[in-house]
PDB file of C-alpha atoms in Angstrom:
ATOM      1  CA  MET A 159      11.396  14.407 -17.676  1.00 68.00           C
ATOM      2  CA  LEU A 160      13.884  11.639 -19.021  1.00 80.00           C
ATOM      3  CA  GLU A 161      14.790  10.406 -15.490  1.00 88.00           C
ATOM      4  CA  GLY A 162      11.042  10.054 -14.684  1.00 86.00           C
ATOM      5  CA  LEU A 163      10.556   8.002 -18.058  1.00 88.00           C
ATOM      6  CA  ASN A 164      13.656   5.879 -17.162  1.00 92.00           C
ATOM      7  CA  ALA A 165      12.304   4.947 -14.000  1.00 93.00           C
ATOM      8  CA  LEU A 166       9.076   4.471 -15.176  1.00 92.00           C
ATOM      9  CA  ARG A 167      10.394   2.020 -17.853  1.00 92.00           C
ATOM     10  CA  LEU A 168      12.617   0.147 -15.129  1.00 94.00           C
ATOM     11  CA  GLY A 169       9.314   0.037 -12.825  1.00 93.00           C
ATOM     12  CA  ILE A 170       7.167  -1.565 -15.502  1.00 92.00           C
ATOM     13  CA  ARG A 171       9.936  -4.098 -16.220  1.00 92.00           C
ATOM     14  CA  LEU A 172      10.346  -5.250 -12.479  1.00 92.00           C
ATOM     15  CA  VAL A 173       6.688  -5.548 -12.044  1.00 90.00           C
ATOM     16  CA  LEU A 174       6.498  -7.615 -14.874  1.00 88.00           C
ATOM     17  CA  SER A 175       9.227 -10.028 -13.576  1.00 89.00           C
ATOM     18  CA  ALA A 176       8.845 -13.284 -11.467  1.00 85.00           C
ATOM     19  CA  GLY A 177       8.575 -12.744  -7.717  1.00 84.00           C
ATOM     20  CA  LEU A 178       6.912  -9.401  -8.113  1.00 87.00           C
ATOM     21  CA  ARG A 179       3.910 -10.277 -10.429  1.00 84.00           C
ATOM     22  CA  ARG A 180       1.874 -11.468  -7.391  1.00 82.00           C
ATOM     23  CA  TYR A 181       1.711  -7.894  -6.232  1.00 82.00           C
ATOM     24  CA  VAL A 182       0.152  -6.792  -9.293  1.00 80.00           C
ATOM     25  CA  ILE A 183      -2.694  -9.253  -9.784  1.00 81.00           C
ATOM     26  CA  VAL A 184      -5.270  -7.768  -7.508  1.00 78.00           C
ATOM     27  CA  PRO A 185      -3.947  -4.151  -8.561  1.00 76.00           C
ATOM     28  CA  VAL A 186      -4.679  -4.982 -12.288  1.00 76.00           C
ATOM     29  CA  LEU A 187      -7.979  -6.341 -11.810  1.00 81.00           C
ATOM     30  CA  ILE A 188      -9.344  -3.448  -9.558  1.00 77.00           C
ATOM     31  CA  ASN A 189      -7.825  -1.099 -12.891  1.00 71.00           C
ATOM     32  CA  LEU A 190      -9.981  -3.256 -15.286  1.00 76.00           C
ATOM     33  CA  VAL A 191     -13.092  -2.855 -13.256  1.00 79.00           C
ATOM     34  CA  LEU A 192     -12.740   1.018 -12.712  1.00 73.00           C
ATOM     35  CA  TYR A 193     -11.458   1.559 -16.035  1.00 73.00           C
ATOM     36  CA  ALA A 194     -14.510  -0.171 -17.681  1.00 77.00           C
ATOM     37  CA  ILE A 195     -17.036   1.703 -15.405  1.00 77.00           C
ATOM     38  CA  THR A 196     -15.136   5.114 -16.078  1.00 73.00           C
ATOM     39  CA  ILE A 197     -15.356   4.729 -19.869  1.00 73.00           C
ATOM     40  CA  THR A 198     -18.812   3.744 -19.864  1.00 79.00           C
ATOM     41  CA  LEU A 199     -19.870   6.862 -17.821  1.00 75.00           C
ATOM     42  CA  LEU A 200     -17.736   8.992 -20.131  1.00 71.00           C
ATOM     43  CA  VAL A 201     -19.187   7.742 -23.337  1.00 73.00           C
ATOM     44  CA  ARG A 202     -22.782   8.409 -21.876  1.00 77.00           C
ATOM     45  CA  GLY A 203     -22.045  11.738 -20.779  1.00 72.00           C
ATOM     46  CA  PHE A 204     -19.232  13.312 -22.790  1.00 69.00           C
ATOM     47  CA  SER A 205     -21.524  14.968 -25.285  1.00 72.00           C
ATOM     48  CA  SER A 206     -23.922  16.957 -22.665  1.00 75.00           C
ATOM     49  CA  TRP A 207     -20.882  17.967 -20.856  1.00 69.00           C
ATOM     50  CA  MET A 208     -19.360  19.242 -23.676  1.00 68.00           C
ATOM     51  CA  ASP A 209     -22.514  21.280 -24.535  1.00 71.00           C
ATOM     52  CA  GLN A 210     -22.596  22.904 -21.178  1.00 71.00           C
ATOM     53  CA  TRP A 211     -19.087  24.037 -21.100  1.00 66.00           C
ATOM     54  CA  MET A 212     -19.494  25.315 -24.648  1.00 66.00           C
ATOM     55  CA  ALA A 213     -22.425  27.427 -23.708  1.00 72.00           C
ATOM     56  CA  LEU A 214     -20.173  29.067 -21.178  1.00 68.00           C
ATOM     57  CA  VAL A 215     -17.688  30.392 -23.803  1.00 66.00           C
ATOM     58  CA  PRO A 216     -18.296  33.914 -24.931  1.00 67.00           C
ATOM     59  CA  SER A 217     -20.071  34.503 -28.154  1.00 69.00           C
ATOM     60  CA  TRP A 218     -17.170  36.605 -29.600  1.00 65.00           C
ATOM     61  CA  LEU A 219     -14.870  33.787 -29.131  1.00 63.00           C
ATOM     62  CA  GLY A 220     -16.782  31.451 -31.448  1.00 61.00           C
ATOM     63  CA  TRP A 221     -14.242  32.111 -34.468  1.00 64.00           C
ATOM     64  CA  LEU A 222     -11.855  30.021 -31.875  1.00 65.00           C
ATOM     65  CA  ASP A 223     -14.064  26.936 -31.924  1.00 64.00           C
ATOM     66  CA  TRP A 224     -11.011  24.930 -33.831  1.00 64.00           C
ATOM     67  CA  LEU A 225      -8.778  25.444 -30.628  1.00 66.00           C
ATOM     68  CA  ILE A 226     -11.591  25.836 -27.960  1.00 64.00           C
ATOM     69  CA  VAL A 227     -13.519  22.434 -28.563  1.00 67.00           C
ATOM     70  CA  PRO A 228     -10.318  20.118 -27.969  1.00 73.00           C
ATOM     71  CA  LEU A 229      -9.263  22.350 -25.265  1.00 69.00           C
ATOM     72  CA  LEU A 230     -12.344  21.797 -23.494  1.00 68.00           C
ATOM     73  CA  ALA A 231     -12.406  18.353 -24.282  1.00 71.00           C
ATOM     74  CA  ILE A 232      -8.897  17.834 -22.460  1.00 68.00           C
ATOM     75  CA  ALA A 233     -10.317  19.672 -19.476  1.00 67.00           C
ATOM     76  CA  LEU A 234     -13.232  16.952 -19.281  1.00 67.00           C
ATOM     77  CA  LEU A 235     -10.841  13.805 -19.890  1.00 69.00           C
ATOM     78  CA  ILE A 236      -8.036  15.008 -17.464  1.00 69.00           C
ATOM     79  CA  PRO A 237     -10.297  15.257 -14.297  1.00 70.00           C
ATOM     80  CA  ALA A 238     -12.235  12.041 -15.344  1.00 68.00           C
ATOM     81  CA  PHE A 239      -9.194   9.889 -15.685  1.00 68.00           C
ATOM     82  CA  PHE A 240      -7.792  11.781 -12.690  1.00 66.00           C
ATOM     83  CA  THR A 241     -10.454  10.721 -10.531  1.00 70.00           C
ATOM     84  CA  PHE A 242     -10.357   7.204 -11.869  1.00 69.00           C
ATOM     85  CA  THR A 243      -6.743   7.209 -11.074  1.00 70.00           C
ATOM     86  CA  LEU A 244      -7.509   8.331  -7.324  1.00 71.00           C
ATOM     87  CA  MET A 245      -9.938   5.630  -6.973  1.00 72.00           C
ATOM     88  CA  VAL A 246      -8.057   2.933  -8.283  1.00 73.00           C
ATOM     89  CA  ASN A 247      -5.125   3.720  -5.691  1.00 73.00           C
ATOM     90  CA  LEU A 248      -7.294   4.311  -2.852  1.00 74.00           C
ATOM     91  CA  ILE A 249      -8.551   0.564  -3.117  1.00 75.00           C
ATOM     92  CA  ALA A 250      -5.311  -0.901  -4.235  1.00 75.00           C
ATOM     93  CA  SER A 251      -3.033   1.311  -1.705  1.00 76.00           C
ATOM     94  CA  PRO A 252      -2.422  -1.621   0.715  1.00 75.00           C
ATOM     95  CA  PHE A 253      -0.902  -3.887  -2.073  1.00 82.00           C
ATOM     96  CA  TYR A 254       1.263  -0.894  -3.536  1.00 85.00           C
ATOM     97  CA  GLY A 255       2.472  -0.323  -0.101  1.00 85.00           C
ATOM     98  CA  PHE A 256       3.947  -4.114  -0.149  1.00 85.00           C
ATOM     99  CA  LEU A 257       5.009  -3.617  -3.769  1.00 89.00           C
ATOM    100  CA  ALA A 258       7.009  -0.681  -2.919  1.00 90.00           C
ATOM    101  CA  GLU A 259       8.817  -2.689  -0.024  1.00 88.00           C
ATOM    102  CA  ALA A 260       9.468  -5.848  -2.309  1.00 90.00           C
ATOM    103  CA  VAL A 261      10.680  -3.599  -5.109  1.00 92.00           C
ATOM    104  CA  GLU A 262      13.542  -1.995  -2.913  1.00 90.00           C
ATOM    105  CA  ARG A 263      14.518  -5.494  -1.550  1.00 89.00           C
ATOM    106  CA  ARG A 264      14.825  -6.413  -5.136  1.00 90.00           C
ATOM    107  CA  LEU A 265      17.285  -3.293  -5.800  1.00 87.00           C
ATOM    108  CA  GLY A 266      19.377  -4.359  -2.817  1.00 81.00           C
ATOM    109  CA  GLY A 267      17.712  -1.757  -0.397  1.00 71.00           C
ATOM    110  CA  GLY A 268      14.970  -2.045   1.821  1.00 65.00           C
ATOM    111  CA  SER A 269      12.752  -0.126   4.545  1.00 60.00           C
ATOM    112  CA  GLU A 270      13.238  -0.030   8.366  1.00 58.00           C
ATOM    113  CA  ASP A 271       9.415  -0.413   8.376  1.00 59.00           C
ATOM    114  CA  SER A 272       8.605  -2.857  11.406  1.00 62.00           C
ATOM    115  CA  ARG A 273       4.977  -2.855  11.456  1.00 63.00           C
ATOM    116  CA  SER A 274       2.942  -6.032  10.870  1.00 63.00           C
ATOM    117  CA  LEU A 275       1.428  -6.822   7.486  1.00 63.00           C
ATOM    118  CA  GLY A 276      -2.097  -5.844   8.711  1.00 68.00           C
ATOM    119  CA  ARG A 277      -0.803  -2.834  10.360  1.00 69.00           C
ATOM    120  CA  GLN A 278       0.949  -1.596   7.107  1.00 70.00           C
ATOM    121  CA  ALA A 279      -2.376  -2.299   5.228  1.00 71.00           C
ATOM    122  CA  ILE A 280      -4.223  -0.187   7.263  1.00 77.00           C
ATOM    123  CA  ASP A 281      -1.656   2.412   7.593  1.00 78.00           C
ATOM    124  CA  SER A 282      -1.537   2.466   3.968  1.00 77.00           C
ATOM    125  CA  PHE A 283      -5.349   2.954   3.209  1.00 78.00           C
ATOM    126  CA  LYS A 284      -5.283   5.818   6.010  1.00 82.00           C
ATOM    127  CA  ARG A 285      -2.249   7.512   3.868  1.00 86.00           C
ATOM    128  CA  GLU A 286      -4.230   7.461   0.810  1.00 82.00           C
ATOM    129  CA  LEU A 287      -7.159   9.110   2.658  1.00 84.00           C
ATOM    130  CA  HIS A 288      -4.616  11.733   3.762  1.00 86.00           C
ATOM    131  CA  LYS A 289      -3.333  12.400   0.023  1.00 88.00           C
ATOM    132  CA  LEU A 290      -7.233  12.516  -0.750  1.00 85.00           C
ATOM    133  CA  THR A 291      -7.855  15.555   1.890  1.00 90.00           C
ATOM    134  CA  TYR A 292      -4.631  17.400  -0.028  1.00 92.00           C
ATOM    135  CA  ILE A 293      -5.830  16.580  -3.748  1.00 88.00           C
ATOM    136  CA  LEU A 294      -9.679  16.837  -3.828  1.00 86.00           C
ATOM    137  CA  PRO A 295     -10.123  20.356  -2.355  1.00 91.00           C
ATOM    138  CA  ARG A 296      -7.417  21.676  -5.003  1.00 91.00           C
ATOM    139  CA  MET A 297      -8.877  19.479  -7.639  1.00 85.00           C
ATOM    140  CA  ALA A 298     -12.549  21.001  -6.878  1.00 86.00           C
ATOM    141  CA  LEU A 299     -11.001  24.587  -7.140  1.00 90.00           C
ATOM    142  CA  LEU A 300      -9.537  23.707 -10.543  1.00 86.00           C
ATOM    143  CA  PHE A 301     -12.619  22.150 -11.787  1.00 81.00           C
ATOM    144  CA  ALA A 302     -14.732  25.334 -10.521  1.00 84.00           C
ATOM    145  CA  ALA A 303     -12.195  27.468 -12.609  1.00 84.00           C
ATOM    146  CA  GLY A 304     -13.443  25.651 -15.651  1.00 76.00           C
ATOM    147  CA  PHE A 305     -16.679  27.230 -15.334  1.00 76.00           C
ATOM    148  CA  VAL A 306     -15.323  30.774 -15.371  1.00 80.00           C
ATOM    149  CA  PRO A 307     -15.588  32.260 -19.081  1.00 77.00           C
ATOM    150  CA  GLY A 308     -12.123  33.307 -20.445  1.00 75.00           C
ATOM    151  CA  LEU A 309     -10.281  31.404 -17.322  1.00 78.00           C
ATOM    152  CA  ASN A 310     -11.713  27.941 -18.521  1.00 73.00           C
ATOM    153  CA  LEU A 311      -9.406  28.353 -21.668  1.00 75.00           C
ATOM    154  CA  PHE A 312      -6.254  27.969 -19.516  1.00 82.00           C
ATOM    155  CA  THR A 313      -7.421  25.204 -17.324  1.00 82.00           C
ATOM    156  CA  PRO A 314      -6.209  22.613 -19.689  1.00 80.00           C
ATOM    157  CA  PHE A 315      -2.687  23.513 -18.970  1.00 86.00           C
ATOM    158  CA  LEU A 316      -3.390  24.027 -15.307  1.00 88.00           C
ATOM    159  CA  TRP A 317      -4.954  20.590 -15.349  1.00 85.00           C
ATOM    160  CA  MET A 318      -1.581  19.062 -16.802  1.00 87.00           C
ATOM    161  CA  LEU A 319       0.468  20.709 -14.112  1.00 91.00           C
ATOM    162  CA  PHE A 320      -1.826  19.505 -11.307  1.00 91.00           C
ATOM    163  CA  SER A 321      -1.672  16.188 -12.743  1.00 88.00           C
ATOM    164  CA  ALA A 322       1.917  15.520 -12.996  1.00 92.00           C
ATOM    165  CA  TRP A 323       2.358  16.994  -9.234  1.00 94.00           C
ATOM    166  CA  CYS A 324      -0.430  14.968  -7.928  1.00 91.00           C
ATOM    167  CA  MET A 325       0.804  11.815 -10.012  1.00 90.00           C
ATOM    168  CA  ALA A 326       4.346  12.444  -8.299  1.00 94.00           C
ATOM    169  CA  ILE A 327       2.660  12.850  -4.876  1.00 94.00           C
ATOM    170  CA  GLN A 328       0.654   9.594  -5.364  1.00 90.00           C
ATOM    171  CA  TYR A 329       3.398   7.101  -6.763  1.00 92.00           C
ATOM    172  CA  LEU A 330       6.416   8.513  -4.769  1.00 94.00           C
ATOM    173  CA  ASP A 331       4.644   8.267  -1.619  1.00 92.00           C
ATOM    174  CA  TYR A 332       4.577   4.519  -1.123  1.00 90.00           C
ATOM    175  CA  ALA A 333       8.368   4.075  -0.644  1.00 91.00           C
ATOM    176  CA  MET A 334       8.482   7.366   1.466  1.00 91.00           C
ATOM    177  CA  ASP A 335       5.837   6.137   3.784  1.00 89.00           C
ATOM    178  CA  ASN A 336       7.731   2.798   4.090  1.00 86.00           C
ATOM    179  CA  HIS A 337      10.432   4.697   5.289  1.00 88.00           C
ATOM    180  CA  GLY A 338       8.682   6.476   7.852  1.00 87.00           C
ATOM    181  CA  VAL A 339       8.882  10.090   5.813  1.00 91.00           C
ATOM    182  CA  SER A 340       5.767  11.975   6.920  1.00 90.00           C
ATOM    183  CA  PHE A 341       3.126  13.523   4.458  1.00 91.00           C
ATOM    184  CA  PRO A 342       4.216  17.039   5.239  1.00 92.00           C
ATOM    185  CA  ARG A 343       7.833  16.152   5.014  1.00 93.00           C
ATOM    186  CA  MET A 344       7.316  14.120   1.756  1.00 93.00           C
ATOM    187  CA  ARG A 345       5.921  17.070  -0.019  1.00 93.00           C
ATOM    188  CA  GLY A 346       8.903  19.058   1.036  1.00 93.00           C
ATOM    189  CA  LEU A 347      10.859  16.554  -0.351  1.00 93.00           C
ATOM    190  CA  LEU A 348       9.285  16.494  -3.808  1.00 94.00           C
ATOM    191  CA  ALA A 349       9.152  20.481  -3.689  1.00 93.00           C
ATOM    192  CA  ALA A 350      13.219  20.492  -3.126  1.00 90.00           C
ATOM    193  CA  GLY A 351      13.585  18.358  -6.072  1.00 88.00           C
ATOM    194  CA  TRP A 352      10.663  19.818  -8.291  1.00 90.00           C
ATOM    195  CA  TRP A 353      12.254  19.517 -11.585  1.00 90.00           C
ATOM    196  CA  ARG A 354      12.766  15.807 -11.150  1.00 91.00           C
ATOM    197  CA  THR A 355       9.442  15.575  -9.295  1.00 94.00           C
ATOM    198  CA  LEU A 356       7.174  17.179 -12.114  1.00 94.00           C
ATOM    199  CA  GLY A 357       9.309  15.127 -14.586  1.00 93.00           C
ATOM    200  CA  PHE A 358       8.311  11.698 -13.154  1.00 95.00           C
ATOM    201  CA  GLY A 359       4.780  12.932 -12.705  1.00 93.00           C
ATOM    202  CA  ALA A 360       4.703  13.926 -16.154  1.00 93.00           C
ATOM    203  CA  ALA A 361       5.852  10.820 -17.369  1.00 92.00           C
ATOM    204  CA  VAL A 362       3.277   8.905 -15.376  1.00 91.00           C
ATOM    205  CA  SER A 363       0.566  11.288 -16.452  1.00 88.00           C
ATOM    206  CA  LEU A 364       1.208  10.587 -20.290  1.00 86.00           C
ATOM    207  CA  THR A 365       1.665   6.981 -20.274  1.00 86.00           C
ATOM    208  CA  VAL A 366      -1.552   6.233 -17.974  1.00 78.00           C
ATOM    209  CA  TRP A 367      -3.332   7.361 -21.102  1.00 74.00           C
ATOM    210  CA  ILE A 368      -2.032   4.443 -23.309  1.00 76.00           C
ATOM    211  CA  PRO A 369      -4.602   1.977 -23.621  1.00 67.00           C
ATOM    212  CA  LEU A 370      -3.620  -1.627 -22.305  1.00 70.00           C
ATOM    213  CA  LEU A 371      -0.079  -0.178 -21.383  1.00 77.00           C
ATOM    214  CA  ASN A 372      -2.181   1.662 -18.402  1.00 74.00           C
ATOM    215  CA  LEU A 373      -2.816  -1.563 -16.795  1.00 77.00           C
ATOM    216  CA  VAL A 374       0.847  -1.898 -15.722  1.00 85.00           C
ATOM    217  CA  VAL A 375       1.643   1.773 -15.666  1.00 87.00           C
ATOM    218  CA  MET A 376       0.247   2.218 -12.017  1.00 85.00           C
ATOM    219  CA  PRO A 377       1.785  -0.713 -10.199  1.00 89.00           C
ATOM    220  CA  GLY A 378       4.746   0.000 -12.604  1.00 93.00           C
ATOM    221  CA  ALA A 379       4.829   3.816 -11.279  1.00 93.00           C
ATOM    222  CA  VAL A 380       4.859   2.473  -7.693  1.00 93.00           C
ATOM    223  CA  ALA A 381       7.907   0.518  -8.439  1.00 94.00           C
ATOM    224  CA  ALA A 382       9.520   3.704 -10.185  1.00 95.00           C
ATOM    225  CA  GLY A 383       8.690   5.456  -7.078  1.00 94.00           C
ATOM    226  CA  ALA A 384      10.803   3.100  -5.056  1.00 94.00           C
ATOM    227  CA  VAL A 385      13.665   3.404  -7.685  1.00 94.00           C
ATOM    228  CA  MET A 386      13.407   7.262  -7.270  1.00 94.00           C
ATOM    229  CA  TRP A 387      13.580   7.023  -3.793  1.00 93.00           C
ATOM    230  CA  GLN A 388      16.660   5.172  -3.686  1.00 91.00           C
ATOM    231  CA  ARG A 389      18.215   7.180  -6.471  1.00 89.00           C
ATOM    232  CA  SER A 390      17.393  10.714  -5.525  1.00 89.00           C
ATOM    233  CA  TYR A 391      14.982  11.385  -2.403  1.00 93.00           C
ATOM    234  CA  ALA A 392      16.665   9.355  -0.120  1.00 90.00           C
ATOM    235  CA  ALA A 393      19.704  11.483  -0.062  1.00 88.00           C
ATOM    236  CA  LEU A 394      17.520  14.503   0.075  1.00 87.00           C
ATOM    237  CA  ASN A 395      15.808  13.302   3.156  1.00 88.00           C
ATOM    238  CA  ALA A 396      18.834  12.319   4.923  1.00 85.00           C
ATOM    239  CA  GLU A 397      20.029  15.901   3.949  1.00 80.00           C
ATOM    240  CA  GLY A 398      17.595  17.458   5.402  1.00 70.00           C
ATOM    241  CA  ARG A 399      17.859  15.462   8.612  1.00 57.00           C
ATOM    242  CA  SER A 400      21.575  16.356   9.076  1.00 46.00           C
ATOM    243  CA  LEU A 401      20.635  19.623   8.490  1.00 42.00           C
ATOM    244  CA  ARG A 402      18.387  19.445  11.519  1.00 45.00           C
ATOM    245  CA  VAL A 403      20.745  18.187  13.477  1.00 37.00           C
ATOM    246  CA  LYS A 404      23.498  21.023  12.896  1.00 39.00           C
ATOM    247  CA  ASP A 405      20.520  23.525  13.624  1.00 36.00           C
TER     248      ASP A 405
END
């Protein structure tokens, strides 16, 4: 996780630096609007949602209210903010693709992406939809598990793991897309370095909850994904290609 935190810290510093800030303005504005909407919906519906979930807890577990209530609260808050993150990324995906490319140039690297800006923006949006088709069914299954008595006590921990994995997919994907790595191939690379992947995803998941800081965490995570690509995943990708050639 330390590697992920260090990359995220560097990513945030990069997006706040001169020359890269222009790629962050629109995503931050989108973040602000959707953040306000999410908070409003949570304030209005949280109490009734908690009542519904507590009604599913078996009566014989009533003595564990001190533990069950915070666990259920986490199980509600994580998917709410997870959905918020997905929406921000869907809308801001074209800007994030350009940001990842600019960060790589700043780091002395660069992609071999020959697409026009318009084509790249359209492809970034399509790629985001592809990610949603992967994430949403699994998210729905996990959400449904929260309504199963007994099993719903474990869903907060499952949500934490799922959130870390999906945050890694979300923010490591932009640099990989710029380098022509397909979505299935990208998932294979993340699985090959799963300890690094989950550490990075956990770092993003934790920091995205910090008020005000979370406004720059998302673009910072995109920049961090470019850093992680150059430091680790590019070598894994090259190694995989060489292995296929040998086969």
